[in-house]
Coordinates of C-alpha atoms and ligand atoms in Angstrom, one line a residue:
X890 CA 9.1 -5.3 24.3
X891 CA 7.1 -2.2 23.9
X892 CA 3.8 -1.8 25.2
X893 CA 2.3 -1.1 21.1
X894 CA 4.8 -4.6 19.8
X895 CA 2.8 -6.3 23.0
X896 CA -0.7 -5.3 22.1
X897 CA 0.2 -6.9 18.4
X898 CA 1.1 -9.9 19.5
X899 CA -2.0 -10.3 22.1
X900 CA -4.5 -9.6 19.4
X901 CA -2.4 -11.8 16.5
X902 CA -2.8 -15.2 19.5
X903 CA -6.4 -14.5 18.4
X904 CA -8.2 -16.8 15.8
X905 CA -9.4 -14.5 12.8
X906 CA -12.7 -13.4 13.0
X907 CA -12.8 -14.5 17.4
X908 CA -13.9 -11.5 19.0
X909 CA -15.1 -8.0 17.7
X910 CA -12.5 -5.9 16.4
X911 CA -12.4 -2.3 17.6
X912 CA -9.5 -0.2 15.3
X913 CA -6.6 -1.3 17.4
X914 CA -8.5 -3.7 20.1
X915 CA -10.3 -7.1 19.4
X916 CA -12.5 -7.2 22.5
X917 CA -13.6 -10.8 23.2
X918 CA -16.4 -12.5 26.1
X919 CA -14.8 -14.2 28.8
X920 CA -13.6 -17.5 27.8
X921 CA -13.0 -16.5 24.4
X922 CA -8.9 -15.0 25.1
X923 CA -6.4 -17.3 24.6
X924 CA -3.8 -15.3 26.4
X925 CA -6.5 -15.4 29.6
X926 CA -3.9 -15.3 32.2
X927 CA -2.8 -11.7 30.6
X928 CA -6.4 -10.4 30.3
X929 CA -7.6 -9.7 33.6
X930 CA -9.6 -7.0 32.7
X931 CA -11.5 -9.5 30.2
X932 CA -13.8 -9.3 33.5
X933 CA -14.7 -5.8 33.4
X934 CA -17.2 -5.4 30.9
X935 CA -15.7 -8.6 28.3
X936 CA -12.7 -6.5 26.9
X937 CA -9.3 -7.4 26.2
X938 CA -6.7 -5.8 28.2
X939 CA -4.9 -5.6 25.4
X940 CA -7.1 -2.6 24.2
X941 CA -6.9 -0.6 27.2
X942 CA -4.5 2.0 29.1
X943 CA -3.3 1.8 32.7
X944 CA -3.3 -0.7 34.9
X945 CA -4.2 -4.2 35.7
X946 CA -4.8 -7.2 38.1
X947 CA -2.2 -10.1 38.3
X948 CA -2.5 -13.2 39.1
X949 CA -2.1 -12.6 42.5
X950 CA -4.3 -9.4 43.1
X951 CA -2.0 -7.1 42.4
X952 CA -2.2 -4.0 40.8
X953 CA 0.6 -3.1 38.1
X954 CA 1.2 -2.0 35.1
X955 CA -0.8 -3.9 32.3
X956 CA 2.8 -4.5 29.7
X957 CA 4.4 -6.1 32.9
X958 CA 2.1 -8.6 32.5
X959 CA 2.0 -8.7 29.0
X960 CA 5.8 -9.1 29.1
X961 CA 5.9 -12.1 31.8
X962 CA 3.3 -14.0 30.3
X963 CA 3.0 -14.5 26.6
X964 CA 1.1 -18.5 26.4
X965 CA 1.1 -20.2 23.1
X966 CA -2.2 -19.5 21.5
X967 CA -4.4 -22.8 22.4
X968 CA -6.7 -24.7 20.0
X969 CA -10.0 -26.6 21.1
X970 CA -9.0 -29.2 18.0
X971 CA -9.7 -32.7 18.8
X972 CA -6.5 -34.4 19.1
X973 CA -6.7 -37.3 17.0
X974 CA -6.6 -36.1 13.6
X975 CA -4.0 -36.0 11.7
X976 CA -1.5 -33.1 11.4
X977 CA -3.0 -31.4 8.2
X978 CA -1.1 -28.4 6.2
X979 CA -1.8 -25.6 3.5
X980 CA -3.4 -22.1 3.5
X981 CA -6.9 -21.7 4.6
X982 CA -9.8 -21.5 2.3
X983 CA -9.8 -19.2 0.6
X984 CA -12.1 -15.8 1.3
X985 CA -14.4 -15.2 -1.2
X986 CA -14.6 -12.7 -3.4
X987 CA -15.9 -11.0 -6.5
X988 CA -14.0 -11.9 -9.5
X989 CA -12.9 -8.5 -11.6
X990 CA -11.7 -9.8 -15.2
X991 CA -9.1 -7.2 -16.3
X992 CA -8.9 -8.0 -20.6
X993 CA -6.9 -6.6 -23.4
X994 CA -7.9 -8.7 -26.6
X995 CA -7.8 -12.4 -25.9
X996 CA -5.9 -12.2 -22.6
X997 CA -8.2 -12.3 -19.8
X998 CA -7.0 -11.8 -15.8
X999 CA -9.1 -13.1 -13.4
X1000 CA -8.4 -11.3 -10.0
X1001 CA -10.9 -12.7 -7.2
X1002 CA -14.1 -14.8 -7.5
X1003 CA -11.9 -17.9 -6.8
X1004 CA -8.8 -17.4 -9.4
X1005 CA -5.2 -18.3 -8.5
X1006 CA -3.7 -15.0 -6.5
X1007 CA -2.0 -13.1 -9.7
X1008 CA 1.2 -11.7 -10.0
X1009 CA 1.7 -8.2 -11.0
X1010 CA 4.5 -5.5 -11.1
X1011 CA 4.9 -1.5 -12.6
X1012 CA 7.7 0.0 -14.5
X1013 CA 10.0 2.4 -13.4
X1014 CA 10.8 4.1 -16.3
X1015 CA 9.7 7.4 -17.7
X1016 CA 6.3 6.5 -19.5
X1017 CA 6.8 9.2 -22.2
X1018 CA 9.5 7.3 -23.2
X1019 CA 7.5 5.0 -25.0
X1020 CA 10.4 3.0 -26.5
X1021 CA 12.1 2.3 -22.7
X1022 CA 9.0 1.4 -21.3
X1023 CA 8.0 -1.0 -23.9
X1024 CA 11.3 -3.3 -23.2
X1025 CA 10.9 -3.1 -19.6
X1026 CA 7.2 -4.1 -19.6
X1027 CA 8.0 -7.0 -21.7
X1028 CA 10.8 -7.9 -19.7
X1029 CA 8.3 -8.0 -16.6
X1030 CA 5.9 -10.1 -18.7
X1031 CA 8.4 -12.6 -19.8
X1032 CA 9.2 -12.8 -16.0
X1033 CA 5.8 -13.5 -15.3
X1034 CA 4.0 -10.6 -14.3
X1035 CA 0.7 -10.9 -15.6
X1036 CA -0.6 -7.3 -15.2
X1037 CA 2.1 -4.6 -15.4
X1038 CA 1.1 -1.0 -14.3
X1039 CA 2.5 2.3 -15.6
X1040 CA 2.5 5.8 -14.3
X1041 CA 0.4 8.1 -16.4
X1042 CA 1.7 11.2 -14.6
X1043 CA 1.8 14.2 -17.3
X1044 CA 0.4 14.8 -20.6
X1045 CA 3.2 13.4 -22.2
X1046 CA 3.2 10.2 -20.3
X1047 CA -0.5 10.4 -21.4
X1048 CA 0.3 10.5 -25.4
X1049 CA 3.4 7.8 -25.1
X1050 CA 0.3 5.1 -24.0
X1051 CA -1.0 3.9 -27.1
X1052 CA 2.5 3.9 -28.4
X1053 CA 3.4 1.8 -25.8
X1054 CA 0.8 -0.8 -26.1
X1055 CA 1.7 -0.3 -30.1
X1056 CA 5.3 -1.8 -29.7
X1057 CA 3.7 -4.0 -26.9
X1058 CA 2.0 -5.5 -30.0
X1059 CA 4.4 -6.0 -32.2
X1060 CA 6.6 -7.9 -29.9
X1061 CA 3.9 -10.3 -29.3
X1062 CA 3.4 -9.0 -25.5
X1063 CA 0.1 -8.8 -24.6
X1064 CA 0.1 -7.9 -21.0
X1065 CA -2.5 -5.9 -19.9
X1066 CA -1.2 -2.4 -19.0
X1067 CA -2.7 -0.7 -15.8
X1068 CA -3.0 3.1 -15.5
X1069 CA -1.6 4.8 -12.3
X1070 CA -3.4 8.3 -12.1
X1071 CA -2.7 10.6 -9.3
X1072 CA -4.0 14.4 -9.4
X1073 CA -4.4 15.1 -12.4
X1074 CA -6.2 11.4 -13.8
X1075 CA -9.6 13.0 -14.6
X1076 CA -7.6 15.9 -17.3
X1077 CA -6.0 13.2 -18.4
X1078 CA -7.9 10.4 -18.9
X1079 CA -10.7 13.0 -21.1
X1080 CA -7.8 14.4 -22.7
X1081 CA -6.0 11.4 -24.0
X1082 CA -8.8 8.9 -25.0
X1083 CA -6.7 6.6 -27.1
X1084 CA -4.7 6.2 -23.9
X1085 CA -8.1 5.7 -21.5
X1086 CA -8.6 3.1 -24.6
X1087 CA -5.3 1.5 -24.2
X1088 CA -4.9 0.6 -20.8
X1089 CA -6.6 -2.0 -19.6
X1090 CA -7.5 -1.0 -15.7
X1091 CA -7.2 2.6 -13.9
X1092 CA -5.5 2.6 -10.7
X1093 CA -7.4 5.3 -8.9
X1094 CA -6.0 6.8 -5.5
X1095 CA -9.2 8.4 -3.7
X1096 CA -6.5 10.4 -1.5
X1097 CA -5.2 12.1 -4.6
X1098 CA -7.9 13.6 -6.6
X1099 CA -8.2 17.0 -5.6
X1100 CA -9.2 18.4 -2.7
X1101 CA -12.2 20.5 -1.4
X1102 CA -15.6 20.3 -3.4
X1103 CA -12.9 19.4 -6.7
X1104 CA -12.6 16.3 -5.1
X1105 CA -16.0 14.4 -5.5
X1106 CA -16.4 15.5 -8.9
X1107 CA -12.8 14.7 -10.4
X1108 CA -13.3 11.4 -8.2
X1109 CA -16.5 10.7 -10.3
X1110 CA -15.1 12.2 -13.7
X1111 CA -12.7 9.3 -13.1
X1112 CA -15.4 6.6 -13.0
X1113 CA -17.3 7.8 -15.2
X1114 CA -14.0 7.4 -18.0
X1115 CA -14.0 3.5 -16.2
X1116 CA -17.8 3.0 -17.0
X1117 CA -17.0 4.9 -20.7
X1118 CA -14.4 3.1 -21.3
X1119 CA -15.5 -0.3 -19.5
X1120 CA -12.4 -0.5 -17.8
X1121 CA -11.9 -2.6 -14.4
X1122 CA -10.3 0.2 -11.4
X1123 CA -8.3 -0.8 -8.4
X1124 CA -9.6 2.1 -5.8
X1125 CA -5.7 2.0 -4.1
X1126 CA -5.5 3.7 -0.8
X1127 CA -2.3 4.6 0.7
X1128 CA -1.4 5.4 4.2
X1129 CA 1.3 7.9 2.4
X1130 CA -1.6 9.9 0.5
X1131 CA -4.5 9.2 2.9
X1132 CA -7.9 11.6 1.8
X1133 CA -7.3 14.1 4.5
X1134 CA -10.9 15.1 4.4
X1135 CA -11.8 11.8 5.5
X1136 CA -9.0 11.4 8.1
X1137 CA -10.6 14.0 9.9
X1138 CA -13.9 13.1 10.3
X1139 CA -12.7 9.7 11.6
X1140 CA -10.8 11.8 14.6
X1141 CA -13.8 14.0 15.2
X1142 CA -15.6 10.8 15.2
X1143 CA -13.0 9.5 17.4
X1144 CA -12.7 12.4 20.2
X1145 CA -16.8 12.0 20.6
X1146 CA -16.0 8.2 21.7
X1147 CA -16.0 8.1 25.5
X1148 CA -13.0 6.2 25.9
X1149 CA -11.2 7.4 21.9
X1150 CA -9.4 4.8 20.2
X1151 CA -5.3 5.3 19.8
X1152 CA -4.3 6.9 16.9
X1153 CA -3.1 4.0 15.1
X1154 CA -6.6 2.3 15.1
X1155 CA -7.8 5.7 13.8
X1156 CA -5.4 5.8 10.9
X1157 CA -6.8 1.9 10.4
X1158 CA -9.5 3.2 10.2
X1159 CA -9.6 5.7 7.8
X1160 CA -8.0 3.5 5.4
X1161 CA -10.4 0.6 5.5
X1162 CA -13.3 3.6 5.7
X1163 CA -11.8 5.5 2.3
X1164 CA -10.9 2.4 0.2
X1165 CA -14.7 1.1 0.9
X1166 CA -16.7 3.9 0.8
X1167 CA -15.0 5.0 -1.9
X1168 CA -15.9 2.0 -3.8
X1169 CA -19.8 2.2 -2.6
X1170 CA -19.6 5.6 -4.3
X1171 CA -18.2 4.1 -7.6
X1172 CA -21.0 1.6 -7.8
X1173 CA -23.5 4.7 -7.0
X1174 CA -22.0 6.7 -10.1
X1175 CA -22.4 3.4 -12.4
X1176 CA -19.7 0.8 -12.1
X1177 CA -20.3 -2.6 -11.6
X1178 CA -19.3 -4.4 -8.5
X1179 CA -17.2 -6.9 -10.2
X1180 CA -15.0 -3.7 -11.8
X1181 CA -13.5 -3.0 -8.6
X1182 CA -10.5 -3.9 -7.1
X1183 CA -9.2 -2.3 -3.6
X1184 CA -6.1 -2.0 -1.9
X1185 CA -4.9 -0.2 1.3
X1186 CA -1.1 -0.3 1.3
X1187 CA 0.6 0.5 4.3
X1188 CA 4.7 -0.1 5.1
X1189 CA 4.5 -1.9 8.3
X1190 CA 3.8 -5.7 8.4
X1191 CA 1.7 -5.6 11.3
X1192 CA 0.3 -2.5 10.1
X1193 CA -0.9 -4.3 6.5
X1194 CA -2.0 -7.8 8.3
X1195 CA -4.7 -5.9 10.7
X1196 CA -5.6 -3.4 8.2
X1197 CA -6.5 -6.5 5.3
X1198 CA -8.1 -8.6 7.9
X1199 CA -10.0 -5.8 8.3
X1200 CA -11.0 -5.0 4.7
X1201 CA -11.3 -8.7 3.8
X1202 CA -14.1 -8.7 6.9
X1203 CA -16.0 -6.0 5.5
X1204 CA -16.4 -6.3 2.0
X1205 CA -16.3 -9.0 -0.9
X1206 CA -14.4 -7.1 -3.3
X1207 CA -11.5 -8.5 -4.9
X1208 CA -8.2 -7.5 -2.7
X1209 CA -4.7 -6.3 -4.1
X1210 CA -2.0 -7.1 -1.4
X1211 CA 1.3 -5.5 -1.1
X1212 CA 3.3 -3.7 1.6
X1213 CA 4.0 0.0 0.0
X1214 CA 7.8 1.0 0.5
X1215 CA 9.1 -2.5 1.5
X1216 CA 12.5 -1.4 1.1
X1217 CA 15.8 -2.5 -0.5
X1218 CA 17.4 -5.9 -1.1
X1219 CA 17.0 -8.6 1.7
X1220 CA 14.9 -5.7 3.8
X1221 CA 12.3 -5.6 1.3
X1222 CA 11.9 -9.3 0.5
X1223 CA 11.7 -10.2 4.1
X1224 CA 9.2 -7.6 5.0
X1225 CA 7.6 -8.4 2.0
X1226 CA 7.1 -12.1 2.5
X1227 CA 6.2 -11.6 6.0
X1228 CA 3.3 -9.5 5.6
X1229 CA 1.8 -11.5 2.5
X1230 CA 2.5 -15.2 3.9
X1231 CA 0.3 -14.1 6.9
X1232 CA -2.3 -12.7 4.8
X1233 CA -2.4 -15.2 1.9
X1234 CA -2.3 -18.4 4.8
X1235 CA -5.4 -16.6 6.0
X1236 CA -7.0 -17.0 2.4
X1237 CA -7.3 -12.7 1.9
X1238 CA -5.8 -11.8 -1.2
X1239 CA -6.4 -11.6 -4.9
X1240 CA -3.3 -10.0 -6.6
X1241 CA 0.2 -9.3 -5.2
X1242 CA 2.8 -6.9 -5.8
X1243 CA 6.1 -6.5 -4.2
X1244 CA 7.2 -3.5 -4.1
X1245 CA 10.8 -3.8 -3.9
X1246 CA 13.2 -0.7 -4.5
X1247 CA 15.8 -1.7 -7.0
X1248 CA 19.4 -1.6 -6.0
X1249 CA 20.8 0.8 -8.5
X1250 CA 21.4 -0.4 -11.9
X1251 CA 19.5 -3.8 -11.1
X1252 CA 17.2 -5.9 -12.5
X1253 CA 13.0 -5.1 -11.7
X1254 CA 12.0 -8.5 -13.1
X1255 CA 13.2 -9.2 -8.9
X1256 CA 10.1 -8.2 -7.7
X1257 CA 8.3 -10.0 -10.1
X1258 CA 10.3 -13.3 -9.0
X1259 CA 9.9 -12.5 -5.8
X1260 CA 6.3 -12.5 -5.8
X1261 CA 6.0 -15.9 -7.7
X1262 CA 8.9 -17.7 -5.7
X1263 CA 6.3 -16.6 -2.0
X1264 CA 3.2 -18.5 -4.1
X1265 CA 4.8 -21.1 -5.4
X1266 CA 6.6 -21.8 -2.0
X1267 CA 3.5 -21.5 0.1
X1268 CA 1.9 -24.2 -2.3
X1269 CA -0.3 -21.6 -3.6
X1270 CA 0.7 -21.5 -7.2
X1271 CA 3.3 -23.4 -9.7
X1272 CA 5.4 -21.3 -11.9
X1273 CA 9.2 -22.5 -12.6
X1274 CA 10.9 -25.9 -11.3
X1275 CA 12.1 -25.1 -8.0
X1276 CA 15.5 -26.0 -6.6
X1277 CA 16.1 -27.2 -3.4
X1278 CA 19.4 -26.6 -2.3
X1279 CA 21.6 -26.8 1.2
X1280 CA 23.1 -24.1 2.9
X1281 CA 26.6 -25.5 3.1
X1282 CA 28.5 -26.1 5.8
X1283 CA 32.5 -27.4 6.8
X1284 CA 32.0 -30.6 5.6
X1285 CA 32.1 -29.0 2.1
X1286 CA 34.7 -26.6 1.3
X1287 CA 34.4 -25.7 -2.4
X1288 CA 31.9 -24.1 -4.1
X1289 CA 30.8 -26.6 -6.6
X1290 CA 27.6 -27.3 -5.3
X1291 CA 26.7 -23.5 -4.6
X1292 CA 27.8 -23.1 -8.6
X1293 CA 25.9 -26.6 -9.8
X1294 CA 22.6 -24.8 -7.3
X1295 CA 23.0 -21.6 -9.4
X1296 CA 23.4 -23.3 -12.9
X1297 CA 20.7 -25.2 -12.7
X1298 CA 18.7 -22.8 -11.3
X1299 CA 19.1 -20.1 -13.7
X1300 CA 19.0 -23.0 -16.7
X1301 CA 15.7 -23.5 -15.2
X1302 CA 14.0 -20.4 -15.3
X1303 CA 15.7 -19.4 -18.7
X1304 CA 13.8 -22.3 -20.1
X1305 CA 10.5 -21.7 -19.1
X1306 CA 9.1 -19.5 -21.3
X1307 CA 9.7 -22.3 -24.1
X1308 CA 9.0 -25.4 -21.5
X1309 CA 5.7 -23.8 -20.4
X1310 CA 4.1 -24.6 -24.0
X1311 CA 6.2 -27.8 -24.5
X1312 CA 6.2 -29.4 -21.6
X1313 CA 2.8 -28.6 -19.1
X1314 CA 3.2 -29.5 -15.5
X1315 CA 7.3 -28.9 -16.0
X1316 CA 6.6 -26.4 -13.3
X1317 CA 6.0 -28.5 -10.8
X1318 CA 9.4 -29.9 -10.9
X1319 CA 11.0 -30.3 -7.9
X1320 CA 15.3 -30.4 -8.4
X1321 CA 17.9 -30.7 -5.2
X1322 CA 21.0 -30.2 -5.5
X1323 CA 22.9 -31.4 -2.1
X1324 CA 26.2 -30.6 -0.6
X1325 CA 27.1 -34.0 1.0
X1326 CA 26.1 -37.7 1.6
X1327 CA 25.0 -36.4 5.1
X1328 CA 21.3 -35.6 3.8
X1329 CA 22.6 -35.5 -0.1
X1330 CA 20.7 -39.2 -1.0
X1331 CA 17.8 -38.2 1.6
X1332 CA 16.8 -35.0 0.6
X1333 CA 17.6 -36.2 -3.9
X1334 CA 15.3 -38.8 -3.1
X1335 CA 12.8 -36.6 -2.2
X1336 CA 13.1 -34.7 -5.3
X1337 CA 12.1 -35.3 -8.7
X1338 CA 15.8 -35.5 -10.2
X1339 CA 18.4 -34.7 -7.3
X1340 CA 22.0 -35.1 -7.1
X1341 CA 24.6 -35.0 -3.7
X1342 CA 27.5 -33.9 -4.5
X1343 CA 30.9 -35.1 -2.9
X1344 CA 31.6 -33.1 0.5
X1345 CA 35.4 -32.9 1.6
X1346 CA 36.9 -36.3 1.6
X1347 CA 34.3 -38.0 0.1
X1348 CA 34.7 -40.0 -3.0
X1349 CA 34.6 -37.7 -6.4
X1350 CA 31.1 -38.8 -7.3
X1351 CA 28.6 -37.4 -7.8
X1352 CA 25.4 -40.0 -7.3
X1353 CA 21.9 -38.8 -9.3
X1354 CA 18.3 -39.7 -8.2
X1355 CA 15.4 -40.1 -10.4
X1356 CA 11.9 -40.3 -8.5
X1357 CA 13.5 -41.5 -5.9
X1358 CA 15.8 -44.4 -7.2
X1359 CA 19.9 -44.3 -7.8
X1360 CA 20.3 -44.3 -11.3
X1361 CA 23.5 -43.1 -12.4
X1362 CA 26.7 -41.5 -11.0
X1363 CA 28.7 -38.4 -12.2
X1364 CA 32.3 -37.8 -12.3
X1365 CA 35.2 -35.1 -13.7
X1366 CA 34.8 -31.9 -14.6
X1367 CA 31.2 -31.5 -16.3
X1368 CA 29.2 -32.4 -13.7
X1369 CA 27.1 -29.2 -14.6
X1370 CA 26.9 -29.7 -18.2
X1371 CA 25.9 -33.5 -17.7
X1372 CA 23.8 -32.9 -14.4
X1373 CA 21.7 -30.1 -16.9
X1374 CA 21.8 -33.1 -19.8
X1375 CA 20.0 -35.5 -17.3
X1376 CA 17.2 -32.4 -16.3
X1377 CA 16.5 -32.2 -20.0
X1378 CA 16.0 -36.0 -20.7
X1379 CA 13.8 -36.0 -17.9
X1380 CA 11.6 -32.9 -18.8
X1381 CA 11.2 -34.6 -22.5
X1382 CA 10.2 -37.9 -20.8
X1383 CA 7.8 -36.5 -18.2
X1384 CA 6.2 -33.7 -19.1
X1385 CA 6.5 -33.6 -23.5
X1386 CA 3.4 -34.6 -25.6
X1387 CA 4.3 -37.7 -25.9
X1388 CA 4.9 -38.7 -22.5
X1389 CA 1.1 -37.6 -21.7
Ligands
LIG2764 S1 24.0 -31.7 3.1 FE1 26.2 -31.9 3.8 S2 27.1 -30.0 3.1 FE2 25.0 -29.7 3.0 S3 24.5 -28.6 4.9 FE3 24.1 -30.8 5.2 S4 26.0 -31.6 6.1 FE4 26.5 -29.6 5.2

């Protein structure tokens, strides 16, 4: 384990908000550590060892070096919980926050002050290619993305907007579109002001908006276009185009410290410092509170929890979460889902993204999935019936069950754009389709409609539950077909008009 990986871990046994938090140290009074065997130097002064350089005290009196103690001893992190309660589950409350409506006619999106975390997403294509951009933004909406953002890179980017939201229109999307502006946003949101019409929220990075004395007034041209326009702005910081203005005056603050702060907790930081005073300074040129949205995205999990618990501890502003760069395929969900699970467990978080990179010629509706299925499995939010499905194993050797699992699955989410009107609460479905009688009836009955299919030399059927009771058995060839027949009948029955 490396020294940096150990440090994580010591400051992660910590309860949120025990302690003070110092960039990359959480110093703590004695008494407060849960890892106090480690922190031996929680004597000297009340700080954490796992803030400082060089050497420490064992156990025994010894002097060695302080990640050779980190390394033997790693306790579980303790609770002072009374022990008779009952095991209790779910996220924590959630932090509060400002509530930032982002509109576009009758739609309204309520990030913060309390709303269920949103989803959102942004196209890949080229903007000025009005036409392309349209279908994949209404794609992305008919996944579920409930803001989608755009680049707006280039003048022609810039003109393609309205047309855009135009064909939006007449497809019956209306999504609200979100503005990504880098460099040159200031030109082009004066230039093009049916576009700064258009869109619905400016994403705004304060580490790209010139440089030198340009920067504070192309910065302000930018929210004064917000305030002209009344449009909501997500102040997004990014580790990858951090304001290098402002970097340094952290590090010059930094050197003056007696004992200076690594440079990770530096770069920490200067993203929590930009996305915040950078949002003070909006409010000073004009913009309301509740128009502001912040982010700081970073590409490292542990990286994006401490920098958000960070920014959740010092403002109230509504927070986009997302981990920049995730990466590809399994890579990116995983990363992903760790970062945000953390984070959204801990209540901090308004809106998500995930930003997964595509593999090439597939499908960006993903990350939109992706997003939903780590609410909806965290309990946080409902969206499509969910399928609970087993891995497998030798005691079934055919694939019919892994085919049934993806039928139904797939039937499932195709419907939902028509069941979500016809049939409220349908989300909230729970379907398992089971390998074997070895936790087949168990886990069905658990399930609002399950079925266990026959594992090798079982009997050929195929028994179904509903809520819990046996109530008929399938046989032959169109298990699928009939299995799907059975979900149908029981969405009509449950959750149709008549059945409230
Ligand atoms: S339910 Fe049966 S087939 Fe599925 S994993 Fe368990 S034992 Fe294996």
């Amino acid at each position: 384990m490396g020294r940096n990986q150990a440090r994580r871990q010591h400051r992660a046994a910590l309860a949120p908000g025990q302690g003070r938090q110092y960039g990359n140290s959480r110093h703590v009074a004695a008494g407060q550590c849960h890892h106090r065997q480690s922190c031996r130097r929680r004597r000297d002064a009340a700080r954490c060892a796992s803030g400082l350089e060089g050497r420490v005290e064992n156990q025994r009196g010894q002097i060695e070096p302080e990640i050779s103690v980190m390394e033997r001893e790693m306790p579980m992190p303790q609770t002072n919980l009374p022990t008779n309660l009952p095991i209790g589950s779910g996220p924590s409350v959630r932090r509060l926050s400002r509530g930032a409506t982002i509109s576009y006619g009758e739609r309204k999106i309520m990030v913060g002050g309390g709303a269920p975390v949103v989803v959102q997403s942004m196209t890949n294509t080229d903007t000025a290619d009005a036409i392309g951009t349209a279908i994949q933004i209404k794609d992305l909406a008919r996944a579920g993305s409930e803001l989608v953002r755009i680049t707006v890179n280039n003048p022609e980017a810039a003109a393609a907007v309205p047309a855009i939201r135009e064909q939006l229109d007449k497809m019956g999307i209306d999504v609200p579109l979100v503005g990504d502006f880098h460099y040159n946003g200031h030109t082009l949101l004066n230039d093009f002001p049916e576009c700064a019409q258009a869109l619905s929220k400016y994403r705004i990075n304060p580490g790209n908006v010139g440089k030198g004395a340009k920067r504070d007034t192309q910065y302000a041209q930018m929210i004064e276009a917000a305030c002209r326009y009344d449009k909501p702005v997500r102040i997004g910081v990014n580790w990858g185009s951090l304001d290098q203005a402002l970097l340094a005056r952290i590090m010059d603050e930094n050197a003056l410290r007696s004992q200076p702060w690594l440079a990770q907790a530096v770069m920490y930081e200067a993203l929590v410092t930009s996305a915040i005073e950078n949002a003070q300074r909006a409010e000073e040129l004009g913009l309301a509170a509740d128009r502001i949205i912040l982010s700081c995205k970073v590409s490292g999990v542990q990286d994006l929890i401490a920098v958000y618990r960070e920014l959740a501890r010092r403002c109230d502003y509504p927070l986009h979460l997302g981990l920049t760069e995730a990466g590809m395929g399994s890579k990116g969900i995983v990363a992903s889902t760790a970062a945000l699970s953390v984070l959204l467990q801990e209540g901090i978080g308004d809106t998500i993204r995930i930003s997964l990179t595509p593999e090439p010629g597939g499908d960006r509706t993903r990350e939109v999935i992706v997003g939903q299925e780590i609410l909806q499995t965290m309990g946080l939010r409902k969206f499509a019936p969910m399928v609970i499905a087993c891995p497998g194993c030798g005691r079934t050797t055919s694939t019919v069950f892994q085919d049934l699992a993806d039928k139904i699955q797939t039937y499932l989410r195709d419907q939902m754009p028509v069941w979500k009107k016809a049939y409220p609460g349908v989300e909230g479905m729970n379907v398992a389709v089971m390998g074997c009688i070895v936790n087949g009836p168990g886990e069905s009955k658990h399930a609002n409609i399950g079925i266990s299919l026959p594992g090798t030399g079982e009997s050929p059927a195929a028994p179904v539950f509903i809520d819990g009771e046996k109530k008929l058995t399938l046989r032959g060839e169109r298990i699928a077909e009939e299995f799907q027949a059975v979900v149908l009948d029981y969405v009509k029955s449950h959750y149709g008009q008549a059945a409230a």
